Amino acid sequence: MWPYPKIIAHRGGGSLAPENTLAAFECGFNHGFRAVEFDVMLTKDLIPVVVHDEELGRTIAGEGLICDTLAADLVQMDAGSWFGAKFAHCRVPLYQEVLDFCSQRGIWMNVEIKPATGFEQITGQIVAQFTSDFYQHKSAQLPLFSSFSLTAIAAARATAAHIPRGVLFDQIPINWLAHLRELEAITLHTNQRHLSQLVAEQIQRAGYGLSCYTVNEISRAQELLAWGVDALFTDRLTLIGPDFA
Ligand code: G3P
Ligand code: MG
């Protein structure tokens, strides 16, 4: 049902390093995590990069949109100072760099396809093609795609059906099963805030993997695992460590 690690470092290094940077992935690895989640978006020149927000400004020192910025310009920008002066050297990594980093260290990946508005189909397609090409001659375990965008997941399936897929819901809709079936997804990822035990059990009974983001309290982590939730994304790498489950 869930052939992956149970505790997953959210955005690479949770709250210990600037999200979605190589420093974050290194931090997660050094804390014993062998499973990470991160977000992938396309630049103006359609290069997949690891970043969460559509807009520059919160984590990247700059203005405008990722989809209006060339990759060569984006990777020059400071993506670490917002977190702390000693991270001023951090940059937005290319998806390629994160695939290299994680696959070299045996870190399993949940690749969240995070399309900018209006780029859902092409983001799913390009990320899936890129991933498929990367793994073509490798025997390593494939990552798991997920997305809030059903269009992006459908495009990933059309492009690389062999790479497993999950669907992300902030709040699980009543027709969740129809969506999972249509997309041939194997997992459902949801906001822990809105999950009830009843729905968790329905998802489990239907044979799907179930994971929750973002779980940062021990009592809630224990409760969700007791309900049968398969995996948790956490920002609190030292509190809810890789061996928590
Ligand atoms: O993939 C789980 C979680 O990362 C989804 O929310 O906004 O943190 O990407 P967000
Ligand atoms: Mg995410």
PDB file of N, CA and C and ligand atoms in Angstrom, residues 10-11 37 39 52 110 112 114 146 148 168 213 233, ligand 1:
ATOM      1  N   HIS A  10       9.794  17.590   4.705  1.00  0.00           N
ATOM      2  CA  HIS A  10       9.021  18.511   3.876  1.00  0.00           C
ATOM      3  C   HIS A  10       9.927  19.608   3.311  1.00  0.00           C
ATOM      4  N   ARG A  11       9.832  19.820   2.020  1.00  0.00           N
ATOM      5  CA  ARG A  11      10.629  20.832   1.302  1.00  0.00           C
ATOM      6  C   ARG A  11      12.136  20.629   1.550  1.00  0.00           C
ATOM      7  N   GLU A  37      10.239  15.431   0.303  1.00  0.00           N
ATOM      8  CA  GLU A  37       9.233  16.034  -0.578  1.00  0.00           C
ATOM      9  C   GLU A  37       9.792  17.366  -1.022  1.00  0.00           C
ATOM     10  N   ASP A  39       9.036  20.713  -4.300  1.00  0.00           N
ATOM     11  CA  ASP A  39       8.108  21.271  -5.287  1.00  0.00           C
ATOM     12  C   ASP A  39       8.854  21.615  -6.576  1.00  0.00           C
ATOM     13  N   HIS A  52       8.813  26.615  -4.410  1.00  0.00           N
ATOM     14  CA  HIS A  52       7.422  26.483  -3.980  1.00  0.00           C
ATOM     15  C   HIS A  52       6.511  27.572  -4.533  1.00  0.00           C
ATOM     16  N   ASN A 110       9.423  12.367  -3.168  1.00  0.00           N
ATOM     17  CA  ASN A 110       8.058  12.696  -3.584  1.00  0.00           C
ATOM     18  C   ASN A 110       8.162  14.034  -4.308  1.00  0.00           C
ATOM     19  N   GLU A 112       6.575  16.911  -5.907  1.00  0.00           N
ATOM     20  CA  GLU A 112       5.291  17.603  -6.039  1.00  0.00           C
ATOM     21  C   GLU A 112       5.356  18.520  -7.253  1.00  0.00           C
ATOM     22  N   LYS A 114       4.273  21.419  -9.173  1.00  0.00           N
ATOM     23  CA  LYS A 114       3.655  22.656  -8.675  1.00  0.00           C
ATOM     24  C   LYS A 114       3.559  23.650  -9.824  1.00  0.00           C
ATOM     25  N   SER A 146       3.225  13.886  -7.222  1.00  0.00           N
ATOM     26  CA  SER A 146       1.937  14.301  -6.664  1.00  0.00           C
ATOM     27  C   SER A 146       1.680  15.715  -7.138  1.00  0.00           C
ATOM     28  N   PHE A 148      -1.514  19.121  -6.623  1.00  0.00           N
ATOM     29  CA  PHE A 148      -2.874  19.615  -6.405  1.00  0.00           C
ATOM     30  C   PHE A 148      -3.589  19.754  -7.751  1.00  0.00           C
ATOM     31  N   LEU A 168      -3.020  15.254  -4.557  1.00  0.00           N
ATOM     32  CA  LEU A 168      -2.997  16.103  -3.363  1.00  0.00           C
ATOM     33  C   LEU A 168      -4.324  16.836  -3.238  1.00  0.00           C
ATOM     34  N   TYR A 213       0.230  16.067   5.151  1.00  0.00           N
ATOM     35  CA  TYR A 213       1.134  17.193   5.367  1.00  0.00           C
ATOM     36  C   TYR A 213       0.416  18.176   6.289  1.00  0.00           C
ATOM     37  N   PHE A 233       4.453  14.073   6.240  1.00  0.00           N
ATOM     38  CA  PHE A 233       5.434  15.084   5.844  1.00  0.00           C
ATOM     39  C   PHE A 233       5.619  15.994   7.045  1.00  0.00           C
TER      40      PHE A 233
HETATM   41  O1  G3P B   1       3.238  17.697  -0.825  1.00  0.00           O
HETATM   42  C1  G3P B   1       2.774  18.035   0.431  1.00  0.00           C
HETATM   43  C2  G3P B   1       2.810  19.523   0.697  1.00  0.00           C
HETATM   44  O2  G3P B   1       4.072  20.019   0.356  1.00  0.00           O
HETATM   45  C3  G3P B   1       1.756  20.278  -0.041  1.00  0.00           C
HETATM   46  O3  G3P B   1       1.689  21.631   0.289  1.00  0.00           O
HETATM   47  O4  G3P B   1       2.123  24.018  -0.099  1.00  0.00           O
HETATM   48  O5  G3P B   1       3.726  22.690   1.244  1.00  0.00           O
HETATM   49  O6  G3P B   1       3.571  22.368  -1.212  1.00  0.00           O
HETATM   50  P1  G3P B   1       2.830  22.711   0.035  1.00  0.00           P
END
